[in-house]
CSV table of C-alpha atoms and ligand atoms in Angstrom, one decimal:
chain,number,residue,atom,x,y,z
F,20,MET,CA,-22.7,-75.7,-114.6
F,21,THR,CA,-22.3,-76.9,-118.2
F,22,SER,CA,-22.7,-80.6,-118.9
F,23,SER,CA,-18.9,-80.8,-118.7
F,24,GLY,CA,-19.0,-79.3,-115.2
F,25,ILE,CA,-17.8,-75.8,-116.0
F,26,PRO,CA,-19.4,-72.9,-114.1
F,27,VAL,CA,-21.4,-70.6,-116.4
F,28,PRO,CA,-20.4,-67.0,-116.0
F,29,THR,CA,-22.9,-64.2,-116.4
F,30,VAL,CA,-22.7,-61.1,-118.6
F,31,SER,CA,-22.0,-57.6,-117.2
F,32,ALA,CA,-25.4,-56.1,-117.6
F,33,ALA,CA,-24.1,-52.6,-116.9
F,34,ARG,CA,-21.4,-52.9,-119.6
F,35,LEU,CA,-23.9,-54.3,-122.2
F,36,ARG,CA,-26.3,-51.5,-121.4
F,37,ARG,CA,-23.5,-48.9,-121.7
F,38,ASP,CA,-22.6,-50.4,-125.1
F,39,LEU,CA,-26.1,-50.4,-126.4
F,40,GLU,CA,-26.7,-46.8,-125.2
F,41,HIS,CA,-23.4,-45.7,-126.7
F,42,VAL,CA,-23.9,-47.4,-130.1
F,43,ALA,CA,-27.4,-45.9,-130.3
F,44,GLY,CA,-25.5,-42.6,-130.6
F,45,TYR,CA,-24.1,-43.6,-134.0
F,46,GLY,CA,-26.8,-42.4,-136.4
F,47,ALA,CA,-29.1,-41.2,-133.7
F,48,THR,CA,-32.1,-39.3,-135.1
F,49,ALA,CA,-34.1,-36.5,-133.6
F,50,SER,CA,-37.0,-38.9,-133.1
F,51,GLY,CA,-34.9,-41.0,-130.6
F,52,GLY,CA,-34.3,-43.7,-133.2
F,53,VAL,CA,-31.3,-44.7,-135.3
F,54,SER,CA,-30.5,-44.4,-139.0
F,55,ARG,CA,-27.4,-46.5,-139.4
F,56,THR,CA,-27.8,-47.9,-142.9
F,57,SER,CA,-24.9,-50.0,-144.1
F,58,PHE,CA,-21.7,-48.3,-145.3
F,59,SER,CA,-23.0,-44.9,-144.1
F,60,GLU,CA,-21.0,-42.5,-142.0
F,61,ALA,CA,-22.7,-43.8,-138.9
F,62,ASP,CA,-21.8,-47.4,-139.9
F,63,ARG,CA,-18.2,-46.3,-140.4
F,64,GLN,CA,-18.3,-44.8,-136.9
F,65,VAL,CA,-19.7,-47.8,-135.2
F,66,ARG,CA,-17.1,-50.0,-136.9
F,67,ALA,CA,-14.3,-47.8,-135.7
F,68,TRP,CA,-15.8,-48.0,-132.2
F,69,LEU,CA,-15.9,-51.8,-132.4
F,70,VAL,CA,-12.3,-52.0,-133.5
F,71,ASN,CA,-11.3,-49.9,-130.6
F,72,GLU,CA,-13.3,-51.9,-128.0
F,73,CYS,CA,-11.7,-55.1,-129.3
F,74,GLU,CA,-8.2,-53.6,-129.0
F,75,GLN,CA,-8.9,-52.6,-125.4
F,76,ALA,CA,-10.2,-56.1,-124.7
F,77,GLY,CA,-7.3,-57.8,-126.4
F,78,LEU,CA,-9.6,-59.5,-128.9
F,79,ALA,CA,-8.7,-60.2,-132.5
F,80,LEU,CA,-11.0,-58.6,-135.1
F,81,ARG,CA,-11.1,-59.2,-138.8
F,82,THR,CA,-13.4,-57.8,-141.5
F,83,ASP,CA,-14.1,-59.9,-144.6
F,84,GLY,CA,-14.5,-58.5,-148.1
F,85,ILE,CA,-18.2,-57.6,-147.8
F,86,GLY,CA,-17.8,-56.0,-144.4
F,87,ASN,CA,-18.8,-58.9,-142.0
F,88,VAL,CA,-16.8,-58.5,-138.8
F,89,PHE,CA,-15.5,-61.5,-136.8
F,90,ILE,CA,-14.2,-61.1,-133.3
F,91,ARG,CA,-12.4,-64.2,-132.2
F,92,LEU,CA,-11.6,-65.9,-129.0
F,93,GLU,CA,-9.3,-68.8,-129.3
F,94,ALA,CA,-9.9,-72.0,-127.4
F,95,ARG,CA,-7.3,-73.2,-125.1
F,96,ASP,CA,-8.0,-76.9,-125.7
F,97,ALA,CA,-8.7,-76.9,-129.4
F,98,ALA,CA,-6.7,-78.4,-132.3
F,99,ALA,CA,-5.8,-75.9,-135.1
F,100,GLY,CA,-8.7,-75.6,-137.5
F,101,THR,CA,-11.4,-76.6,-135.1
F,102,PRO,CA,-14.7,-75.0,-136.4
F,103,PRO,CA,-15.7,-72.0,-134.2
F,104,VAL,CA,-19.1,-71.4,-132.5
F,105,TRP,CA,-20.6,-68.2,-133.9
F,106,ALA,CA,-22.9,-65.8,-132.1
F,107,GLY,CA,-23.9,-62.5,-133.7
F,108,SER,CA,-26.4,-60.3,-135.5
F,109,HIS,CA,-26.0,-56.9,-137.3
F,110,LEU,CA,-25.3,-53.3,-136.5
F,111,ASP,CA,-26.9,-51.7,-139.5
F,112,SER,CA,-30.5,-50.4,-139.1
F,113,VAL,CA,-33.4,-49.5,-141.3
F,114,PRO,CA,-33.9,-45.7,-141.9
F,115,GLU,CA,-35.4,-44.3,-138.7
F,116,GLY,CA,-35.1,-47.6,-137.0
F,117,GLY,CA,-34.8,-48.6,-133.4
F,118,ARG,CA,-31.9,-49.1,-130.9
F,119,PHE,CA,-32.2,-52.8,-130.4
F,120,ASP,CA,-32.8,-54.5,-133.8
F,121,GLY,CA,-29.5,-56.2,-134.6
F,122,ALA,CA,-27.5,-54.1,-132.0
F,123,LEU,CA,-28.7,-56.3,-129.2
F,124,GLY,CA,-27.5,-59.6,-130.7
F,125,SER,CA,-24.2,-58.0,-131.9
F,126,LEU,CA,-23.3,-56.3,-128.7
F,127,ALA,CA,-24.4,-59.3,-126.5
F,128,ALA,CA,-22.2,-61.5,-128.6
F,129,LEU,CA,-19.3,-59.2,-128.0
F,130,GLU,CA,-20.1,-59.3,-124.3
F,131,VAL,CA,-20.2,-63.1,-124.4
F,132,VAL,CA,-16.7,-63.2,-126.0
F,133,ARG,CA,-15.4,-60.6,-123.5
F,134,ARG,CA,-16.8,-62.6,-120.5
F,135,LEU,CA,-15.4,-65.9,-121.7
F,136,ALA,CA,-12.0,-64.2,-122.2
F,137,GLU,CA,-12.1,-62.5,-118.8
F,138,GLU,CA,-13.0,-65.8,-117.0
F,139,ASP,CA,-10.4,-67.7,-119.1
F,140,VAL,CA,-13.0,-70.4,-119.5
F,141,PRO,CA,-11.5,-73.7,-120.9
F,142,LEU,CA,-13.1,-74.0,-124.3
F,143,ARG,CA,-12.9,-76.8,-126.7
F,144,ARG,CA,-13.8,-74.7,-129.7
F,145,PRO,CA,-13.0,-71.1,-130.6
F,146,VAL,CA,-15.9,-68.6,-130.3
F,147,GLU,CA,-16.5,-65.8,-132.8
F,148,ALA,CA,-18.8,-62.8,-132.4
F,149,VAL,CA,-20.0,-62.0,-135.9
F,150,VAL,CA,-21.5,-58.7,-137.0
F,151,PHE,CA,-23.1,-59.2,-140.5
F,152,ALA,CA,-23.0,-56.4,-143.0
F,153,ASP,CA,-26.2,-54.8,-144.5
F,154,GLU,CA,-28.7,-57.2,-142.9
F,155,GLU,CA,-31.4,-54.6,-143.6
F,156,GLY,CA,-30.7,-54.8,-147.3
F,157,SER,CA,-29.7,-51.3,-148.4
F,158,TYR,CA,-28.0,-53.2,-151.2
F,159,HIS,CA,-29.3,-56.7,-150.9
F,160,HIS,CA,-31.5,-58.2,-148.1
F,161,LEU,CA,-29.2,-60.1,-145.7
F,162,LEU,CA,-26.2,-59.1,-147.8
F,163,GLY,CA,-23.4,-60.2,-145.4
F,164,SER,CA,-24.8,-63.5,-144.4
F,165,THR,CA,-25.7,-64.3,-148.1
F,166,ALA,CA,-22.1,-63.6,-148.9
F,167,VAL,CA,-21.0,-66.0,-146.3
F,168,ALA,CA,-23.6,-68.7,-147.1
F,169,HIS,CA,-23.5,-68.6,-151.0
F,170,GLY,CA,-20.9,-66.0,-152.0
F,171,PHE,CA,-21.4,-63.5,-154.8
F,172,THR,CA,-19.8,-63.4,-158.2
F,173,ALA,CA,-18.2,-60.2,-159.4
F,174,ASP,CA,-21.0,-59.8,-161.9
F,175,GLU,CA,-23.7,-60.2,-159.2
F,176,LEU,CA,-21.9,-57.7,-157.0
F,177,ALA,CA,-21.5,-55.2,-159.8
F,178,ARG,CA,-25.3,-55.2,-160.4
F,179,LEU,CA,-26.3,-54.4,-156.7
F,180,ARG,CA,-27.4,-50.9,-156.1
F,181,GLY,CA,-28.5,-49.1,-152.9
F,182,ARG,CA,-31.7,-47.3,-152.1
F,183,ASP,CA,-30.3,-44.1,-153.6
F,184,GLY,CA,-29.2,-45.9,-156.8
F,185,ASP,CA,-25.5,-45.9,-155.8
F,186,LEU,CA,-23.5,-49.0,-156.6
F,187,LEU,CA,-22.5,-51.5,-153.9
F,188,VAL,CA,-19.0,-51.8,-155.3
F,189,ASP,CA,-18.6,-48.0,-155.0
F,190,ALA,CA,-19.8,-48.2,-151.4
F,191,LEU,CA,-17.3,-50.9,-150.6
F,192,GLU,CA,-14.5,-48.9,-152.2
F,193,GLY,CA,-15.7,-45.9,-150.2
F,194,MET,CA,-15.2,-47.9,-147.1
F,195,GLY,CA,-11.6,-48.4,-148.2
F,196,TRP,CA,-12.1,-52.1,-149.2
F,197,ASP,CA,-11.2,-53.9,-152.4
F,198,PRO,CA,-14.5,-55.0,-154.1
F,199,ALA,CA,-12.7,-58.0,-155.5
F,200,ALA,CA,-12.4,-59.3,-152.0
F,201,ALA,CA,-16.2,-59.4,-151.7
F,202,THR,CA,-16.2,-62.4,-154.0
F,203,ARG,CA,-14.1,-64.4,-151.5
F,204,THR,CA,-16.4,-64.4,-148.5
F,205,ALA,CA,-18.1,-67.8,-148.7
F,206,VAL,CA,-17.7,-70.2,-145.8
F,207,ARG,CA,-18.0,-74.0,-146.3
F,208,PRO,CA,-20.6,-76.0,-144.5
F,209,GLY,CA,-18.8,-77.7,-141.7
F,210,ASP,CA,-16.4,-74.8,-141.1
F,211,VAL,CA,-18.7,-73.4,-138.4
F,212,HIS,CA,-19.7,-75.6,-135.5
F,213,ALA,CA,-23.0,-73.8,-134.7
F,214,TYR,CA,-24.6,-70.3,-134.8
F,215,VAL,CA,-26.8,-68.6,-132.2
F,216,GLU,CA,-28.4,-65.2,-132.7
F,217,LEU,CA,-30.1,-63.2,-129.9
F,218,HIS,CA,-32.7,-60.8,-131.2
F,219,ILE,CA,-35.7,-58.7,-130.1
F,220,GLU,CA,-38.9,-60.4,-131.1
F,221,GLN,CA,-40.2,-57.4,-133.1
F,222,GLY,CA,-43.7,-58.6,-132.4
F,223,SER,CA,-46.0,-59.0,-129.3
F,224,VAL,CA,-46.3,-62.7,-128.9
F,225,LEU,CA,-43.8,-63.0,-125.9
F,226,GLU,CA,-45.2,-60.0,-124.2
F,227,SER,CA,-48.8,-61.3,-124.5
F,228,ALA,CA,-47.8,-64.7,-123.1
F,229,GLY,CA,-45.7,-63.2,-120.3
F,230,ALA,CA,-42.7,-65.2,-121.5
F,231,GLY,CA,-39.2,-63.7,-121.1
F,232,ILE,CA,-37.4,-65.9,-123.7
F,233,GLY,CA,-38.6,-67.0,-127.1
F,234,VAL,CA,-37.2,-70.2,-128.6
F,235,VAL,CA,-37.4,-69.6,-132.3
F,236,THR,CA,-38.7,-72.6,-134.3
F,237,ALA,CA,-38.5,-71.2,-137.9
F,238,ILE,CA,-37.9,-68.1,-139.9
F,239,VAL,CA,-40.4,-66.7,-142.3
F,240,GLY,CA,-39.8,-66.9,-146.0
F,241,MET,CA,-39.9,-63.7,-148.0
F,242,GLY,CA,-40.2,-62.3,-151.5
F,243,GLY,CA,-39.0,-59.0,-152.8
F,244,GLY,CA,-39.6,-57.4,-156.2
F,245,HIS,CA,-41.1,-54.3,-157.9
F,246,ILE,CA,-44.0,-53.5,-160.1
F,247,GLU,CA,-43.7,-50.6,-162.6
F,248,PHE,CA,-46.7,-48.9,-164.0
F,249,ARG,CA,-46.2,-46.8,-167.1
F,250,GLY,CA,-48.8,-44.3,-168.2
F,251,ARG,CA,-48.5,-40.9,-169.9
F,252,GLN,CA,-46.9,-37.9,-168.5
F,253,ASP,CA,-49.2,-34.9,-168.9
F,254,HIS,CA,-50.1,-31.4,-167.7
F,255,ALA,CA,-51.9,-31.5,-164.3
F,256,GLY,CA,-54.1,-28.5,-165.2
F,257,THR,CA,-55.1,-29.1,-168.7
F,258,THR,CA,-55.6,-32.9,-169.0
F,259,PRO,CA,-59.2,-33.8,-168.2
F,260,MET,CA,-59.5,-36.6,-165.6
F,261,PRO,CA,-61.1,-39.2,-168.0
F,262,ARG,CA,-58.2,-38.7,-170.5
F,263,ARG,CA,-55.4,-39.4,-168.0
F,264,ARG,CA,-53.2,-42.5,-167.9
F,265,ASP,CA,-51.9,-41.7,-164.5
F,266,ALA,CA,-49.2,-44.3,-163.4
F,267,LEU,CA,-49.5,-43.3,-159.7
F,268,ARG,CA,-53.3,-43.9,-159.7
F,269,GLY,CA,-52.5,-47.5,-160.8
F,270,ALA,CA,-50.0,-47.8,-158.0
F,271,GLY,CA,-52.5,-46.4,-155.5
F,272,ASP,CA,-55.1,-48.9,-156.6
F,273,LEU,CA,-52.7,-51.8,-156.3
F,274,LEU,CA,-51.9,-50.8,-152.7
F,275,VAL,CA,-55.5,-50.9,-151.8
F,276,ARG,CA,-55.7,-54.4,-153.2
F,277,LEU,CA,-52.7,-55.8,-151.2
F,278,PRO,CA,-54.7,-56.9,-148.1
F,279,GLU,CA,-57.0,-59.0,-150.2
F,280,ALA,CA,-54.1,-60.5,-152.1
F,281,ALA,CA,-52.6,-61.5,-148.8
F,282,ARG,CA,-55.9,-62.8,-147.4
F,283,SER,CA,-56.4,-65.0,-150.5
F,284,VAL,CA,-53.2,-66.9,-149.6
F,285,SER,CA,-53.3,-67.4,-145.8
F,286,GLU,CA,-54.2,-65.7,-142.6
F,287,THR,CA,-50.6,-64.9,-141.8
F,288,ALA,CA,-49.4,-63.8,-145.3
F,289,VAL,CA,-48.3,-60.2,-145.4
F,290,ALA,CA,-47.5,-57.8,-148.2
F,291,THR,CA,-46.0,-54.3,-147.9
F,292,CYS,CA,-44.9,-51.4,-150.1
F,293,GLY,CA,-42.5,-49.3,-148.2
F,294,ILE,CA,-40.9,-47.5,-151.1
F,295,LEU,CA,-42.9,-45.8,-153.9
F,296,HIS,CA,-41.0,-44.1,-156.7
F,297,VAL,CA,-42.8,-41.6,-158.9
F,298,GLU,CA,-41.5,-40.0,-162.1
F,299,PRO,CA,-41.0,-37.3,-163.1
F,300,GLY,CA,-42.0,-36.1,-159.6
F,301,GLY,CA,-43.6,-32.7,-160.2
F,302,ALA,CA,-46.6,-31.4,-158.2
F,303,ASN,CA,-48.1,-30.2,-161.4
F,304,VAL,CA,-47.3,-33.2,-163.6
F,305,VAL,CA,-49.5,-36.3,-164.1
F,306,PRO,CA,-47.0,-39.1,-163.2
F,307,GLY,CA,-45.8,-41.1,-166.2
F,308,LEU,CA,-44.1,-43.8,-164.1
F,309,ALA,CA,-44.8,-45.3,-160.7
F,310,ARG,CA,-42.7,-48.1,-159.2
F,311,VAL,CA,-44.1,-50.1,-156.3
F,312,GLN,CA,-41.4,-51.8,-154.2
F,313,LEU,CA,-42.8,-54.9,-152.6
F,314,ASP,CA,-42.0,-57.1,-149.6
F,315,PHE,CA,-44.2,-60.2,-149.2
F,316,ARG,CA,-43.9,-63.0,-146.7
F,317,ASP,CA,-45.4,-66.3,-145.6
F,318,SER,CA,-44.2,-69.3,-143.6
F,319,ASP,CA,-44.5,-71.6,-146.7
F,320,ARG,CA,-42.6,-71.3,-149.9
F,321,THR,CA,-45.6,-72.4,-152.1
F,322,ARG,CA,-47.7,-69.8,-150.5
F,323,ILE,CA,-45.1,-67.1,-151.1
F,324,LEU,CA,-45.2,-67.9,-154.8
F,325,GLN,CA,-49.0,-67.8,-154.7
F,326,LEU,CA,-48.9,-64.5,-153.0
F,327,GLU,CA,-46.5,-63.1,-155.6
F,328,GLU,CA,-48.9,-64.3,-158.3
F,329,ALA,CA,-51.9,-62.8,-156.5
F,330,ILE,CA,-50.2,-59.4,-156.4
F,331,VAL,CA,-49.0,-59.5,-160.0
F,332,SER,CA,-52.5,-60.6,-161.1
F,333,ALA,CA,-54.0,-57.6,-159.2
F,334,ALA,CA,-51.5,-55.4,-160.8
F,335,ARG,CA,-52.4,-56.6,-164.3
F,336,ASP,CA,-56.0,-55.9,-163.5
F,337,VAL,CA,-55.2,-52.4,-162.2
F,338,ALA,CA,-53.1,-51.7,-165.3
F,339,ASP,CA,-56.1,-52.6,-167.5
F,340,CYS,CA,-58.5,-50.5,-165.5
F,341,HIS,CA,-56.3,-47.4,-165.8
F,342,GLY,CA,-54.9,-47.8,-169.3
F,343,LEU,CA,-51.4,-48.5,-168.1
F,344,GLU,CA,-48.5,-50.8,-169.0
F,345,MET,CA,-47.2,-52.9,-166.2
F,346,SER,CA,-44.2,-55.0,-165.6
F,347,TYR,CA,-43.0,-57.1,-162.6
F,348,THR,CA,-39.4,-57.8,-161.6
F,349,ARG,CA,-38.7,-60.4,-159.0
F,350,GLU,CA,-35.7,-59.5,-156.9
F,351,SER,CA,-35.5,-62.4,-154.5
F,352,ILE,CA,-37.3,-65.3,-152.9
F,353,THR,CA,-35.9,-66.5,-149.6
F,354,ASP,CA,-37.2,-69.8,-148.4
F,355,PRO,CA,-38.7,-70.2,-145.0
F,356,VAL,CA,-36.1,-71.9,-142.7
F,357,PRO,CA,-36.8,-74.3,-139.8
F,358,LEU,CA,-34.3,-73.9,-137.1
F,359,ASN,CA,-32.3,-76.9,-135.7
F,360,PRO,CA,-34.3,-78.9,-133.1
F,361,ARG,CA,-31.2,-79.6,-131.0
F,362,MET,CA,-30.3,-75.9,-131.0
F,363,GLN,CA,-33.9,-75.1,-129.8
F,364,GLU,CA,-33.4,-77.6,-127.0
F,365,LEU,CA,-30.1,-76.0,-126.0
F,366,VAL,CA,-31.7,-72.5,-125.9
F,367,ALA,CA,-34.7,-73.8,-123.9
F,368,THR,CA,-32.4,-75.6,-121.4
F,369,ALA,CA,-30.2,-72.5,-121.0
F,370,ALA,CA,-33.3,-70.4,-120.3
F,371,ALA,CA,-34.9,-72.9,-118.0
F,372,ASP,CA,-31.6,-73.1,-116.0
F,373,GLN,CA,-32.0,-69.4,-115.4
F,374,GLY,CA,-35.6,-69.8,-114.3
F,375,MET,CA,-37.0,-68.1,-117.4
F,376,LYS,CA,-40.4,-68.8,-118.8
F,377,THR,CA,-40.0,-69.7,-122.5
F,378,LEU,CA,-42.3,-69.9,-125.5
F,379,ASN,CA,-41.6,-71.6,-128.8
F,380,LEU,CA,-42.5,-69.3,-131.8
F,381,PRO,CA,-41.6,-68.7,-135.4
F,382,SER,CA,-40.0,-65.4,-136.6
F,383,GLY,CA,-42.0,-63.2,-138.9
F,384,ALA,CA,-38.9,-61.1,-139.5
F,385,GLY,CA,-35.9,-62.2,-141.6
F,386,HIS,CA,-32.6,-62.8,-140.0
F,387,ASP,CA,-29.0,-63.6,-141.0
F,388,ALA,CA,-29.6,-66.9,-139.1
F,389,GLN,CA,-31.7,-68.1,-142.1
F,390,ASN,CA,-28.6,-68.0,-144.3
F,391,VAL,CA,-26.2,-69.3,-141.7
F,392,ALA,CA,-28.6,-72.3,-141.2
F,393,ARG,CA,-27.3,-73.6,-144.5
F,394,LEU,CA,-23.8,-73.9,-143.0
F,395,ALA,CA,-24.3,-75.0,-139.5
F,396,PRO,CA,-26.9,-75.9,-136.8
F,397,THR,CA,-28.5,-72.6,-136.0
F,398,GLY,CA,-30.7,-71.3,-133.2
F,399,MET,CA,-32.3,-68.0,-132.3
F,400,ILE,CA,-33.2,-66.5,-128.9
F,401,PHE,CA,-35.9,-63.9,-128.8
F,402,VAL,CA,-36.6,-61.4,-126.0
F,403,PRO,CA,-39.8,-59.4,-125.8
F,404,SER,CA,-40.4,-56.1,-127.6
F,405,VAL,CA,-42.5,-53.7,-125.6
F,406,ASP,CA,-45.9,-53.3,-127.5
F,407,GLY,CA,-44.4,-55.4,-130.3
F,408,ARG,CA,-42.9,-52.2,-131.9
F,409,SER,CA,-39.9,-52.5,-134.2
F,410,HIS,CA,-38.4,-50.9,-137.4
F,411,SER,CA,-39.4,-47.7,-135.6
F,412,PRO,CA,-37.9,-45.3,-133.1
F,413,ALA,CA,-40.5,-46.7,-130.6
F,414,GLU,CA,-38.6,-50.0,-130.5
F,415,LEU,CA,-38.0,-50.9,-126.8
F,416,THR,CA,-36.8,-53.9,-124.8
F,417,THR,CA,-36.5,-53.7,-121.0
F,418,TRP,CA,-33.0,-53.9,-119.5
F,419,GLU,CA,-34.1,-56.9,-117.5
F,420,ASP,CA,-35.0,-58.7,-120.7
F,421,VAL,CA,-31.8,-57.6,-122.4
F,422,GLU,CA,-29.8,-59.1,-119.5
F,423,ALA,CA,-31.8,-62.3,-119.4
F,424,GLY,CA,-31.4,-62.8,-123.2
F,425,ALA,CA,-27.7,-62.1,-123.1
F,426,ASN,CA,-27.2,-64.6,-120.3
F,427,VAL,CA,-29.1,-67.3,-122.2
F,428,LEU,CA,-26.9,-66.5,-125.2
F,429,LEU,CA,-23.8,-66.9,-123.1
F,430,ALA,CA,-24.9,-70.2,-121.6
F,431,THR,CA,-25.9,-71.5,-125.0
F,432,VAL,CA,-22.6,-70.5,-126.6
F,433,LEU,CA,-20.7,-72.0,-123.7
F,434,ALA,CA,-22.6,-75.3,-124.0
F,435,LEU,CA,-21.6,-75.4,-127.7
F,436,ALA,CA,-18.0,-74.4,-127.2
F,437,THR,CA,-17.4,-77.0,-124.5
F,438,GLU,CA,-19.2,-80.0,-125.9
J,11,HGY,O1,-36.8,-57.3,-142.9
J,11,HGY,C1,-36.6,-58.0,-142.0
J,11,HGY,O2,-37.4,-58.8,-141.6
J,11,HGY,C2,-35.4,-57.9,-141.2
J,11,HGY,O3,-35.6,-57.0,-140.2
J,11,HGY,N1,-34.3,-57.5,-141.9
J,12,MN,MN1,-34.7,-55.3,-138.9
J,13,MN,MN1,-32.6,-57.5,-137.2
C-alpha cells in the first residue's frame, strides 16, 4: 500500500526481460555486447521500436529537439499543468558496451508507466518515462540531460563534434530533426516534481555486501579534456633515437604517470585515457602529434581541479623531457552532486517494503540524474553488477535483481505520483 492506501502493483518481469533482450539486439556485437552510440543506425532502430511499443500500449510519446524521449501517462486526478514525476535513463551505449547500462532504467521506466496505465492507478501527478539522448557523450557527456537542465545555445551546439569528428547538428539533421529545435529543450526548475533513475551499479560494492538494492547518496564529479603533444614528424628508419621528438613517446610517458597523479589527490580519484589520437598514423613515421583524451573523477570539486592540475603538471614535465610542445584543453568539469535525502528515504522504504537488503553508496559513474538534480528532487536506485563489470560486453545483472530494482522503481514512482 502507498501512504494514501493505494495497492502497489508489480512489474511484469517477463515483459521487462523480453524488452531488455530484444533491445540488446539493436547494435548487438559479435562479442555479445552492444554498440548503440547516439544517433547511429542502431539508435534509430531502438527509437523506432520504442515508438511502436508506445503505440501498442496507447501511450503518448514525444521527442524533444535534442532527441530526449518522453512517454507520458496522464493523471486522472491532476489539474492541468501539474508537474510530472520522471523516471528514466538512456538507451545509447559506449562502443562495445553492455546490455544493461541505461537500457535497464529506460525499459524499467517504460514498464512502470505501462503497469500504472494497465492498473488504471488513480494518480495525482502525471508520470513520464524519460529516455535521455547521448548520455555516453558521443557528442557531449550527458548531452540530453544537459540540454534539459541548462539548454544549449545555437553556437554551443554548432561546436559539438562526435568521436569521428562529425558535427552534432549534422547528426541531428540526419535523424530528421531541426537543429534549431535543439536550443529549445530547457525545462524550468519546478516543472518536474521529482526524478528517479534505476541503474546497474557498474561496480562491486553491492555484490560484496550481499545487498540487492543500492540507495545512491551522491554522484561523482568528473572532468574531461585533452592534452596535445607536438613533436617532429620524421622517418622511422633514418632518424636516430636520440634525435627524435616523438609526440607519442610523450603521451606514453604521461599515461604511465596517471596513477601517481591520481594518488597524489585522493585514494578514490581516478584518471583514464580511453582515446589516443596519433598523427600522421603511419607505421614507419615518427609521430608528430599525439592527443590524449582524458576522463578524471573525484567526489570533491576541489580535488577534481587538483587532479587536473596534477595531470597537466605531469604533462609539462613529460613535454620537457622529450623536447615536445604541449597544450591542454579543458572540455568540461561536472560537479559532484549529492542526491536528495528525502528521495533516498523513499527508495529505502520502497526497498524495505519488498524485503530487500539495501546499502547506501555513492556513484562513481556519471548519470543524467546529476543534471536533473538541478531541476527537481532526484534519487537513484542501484542493482548489483555481477563481478562489478560494466562498459564492457561482460556487463551482467541477474534477472532477479532486474525485477527487484524495477519493482522498487515502480513503488517509488507511485509514492511520488500519489503524494
Ligand atoms: O561515463 C560515465 O560514468 C557514464 O557511464 N556515462
Ligand atoms: Mn555508461
Ligand atoms: Mn548509464
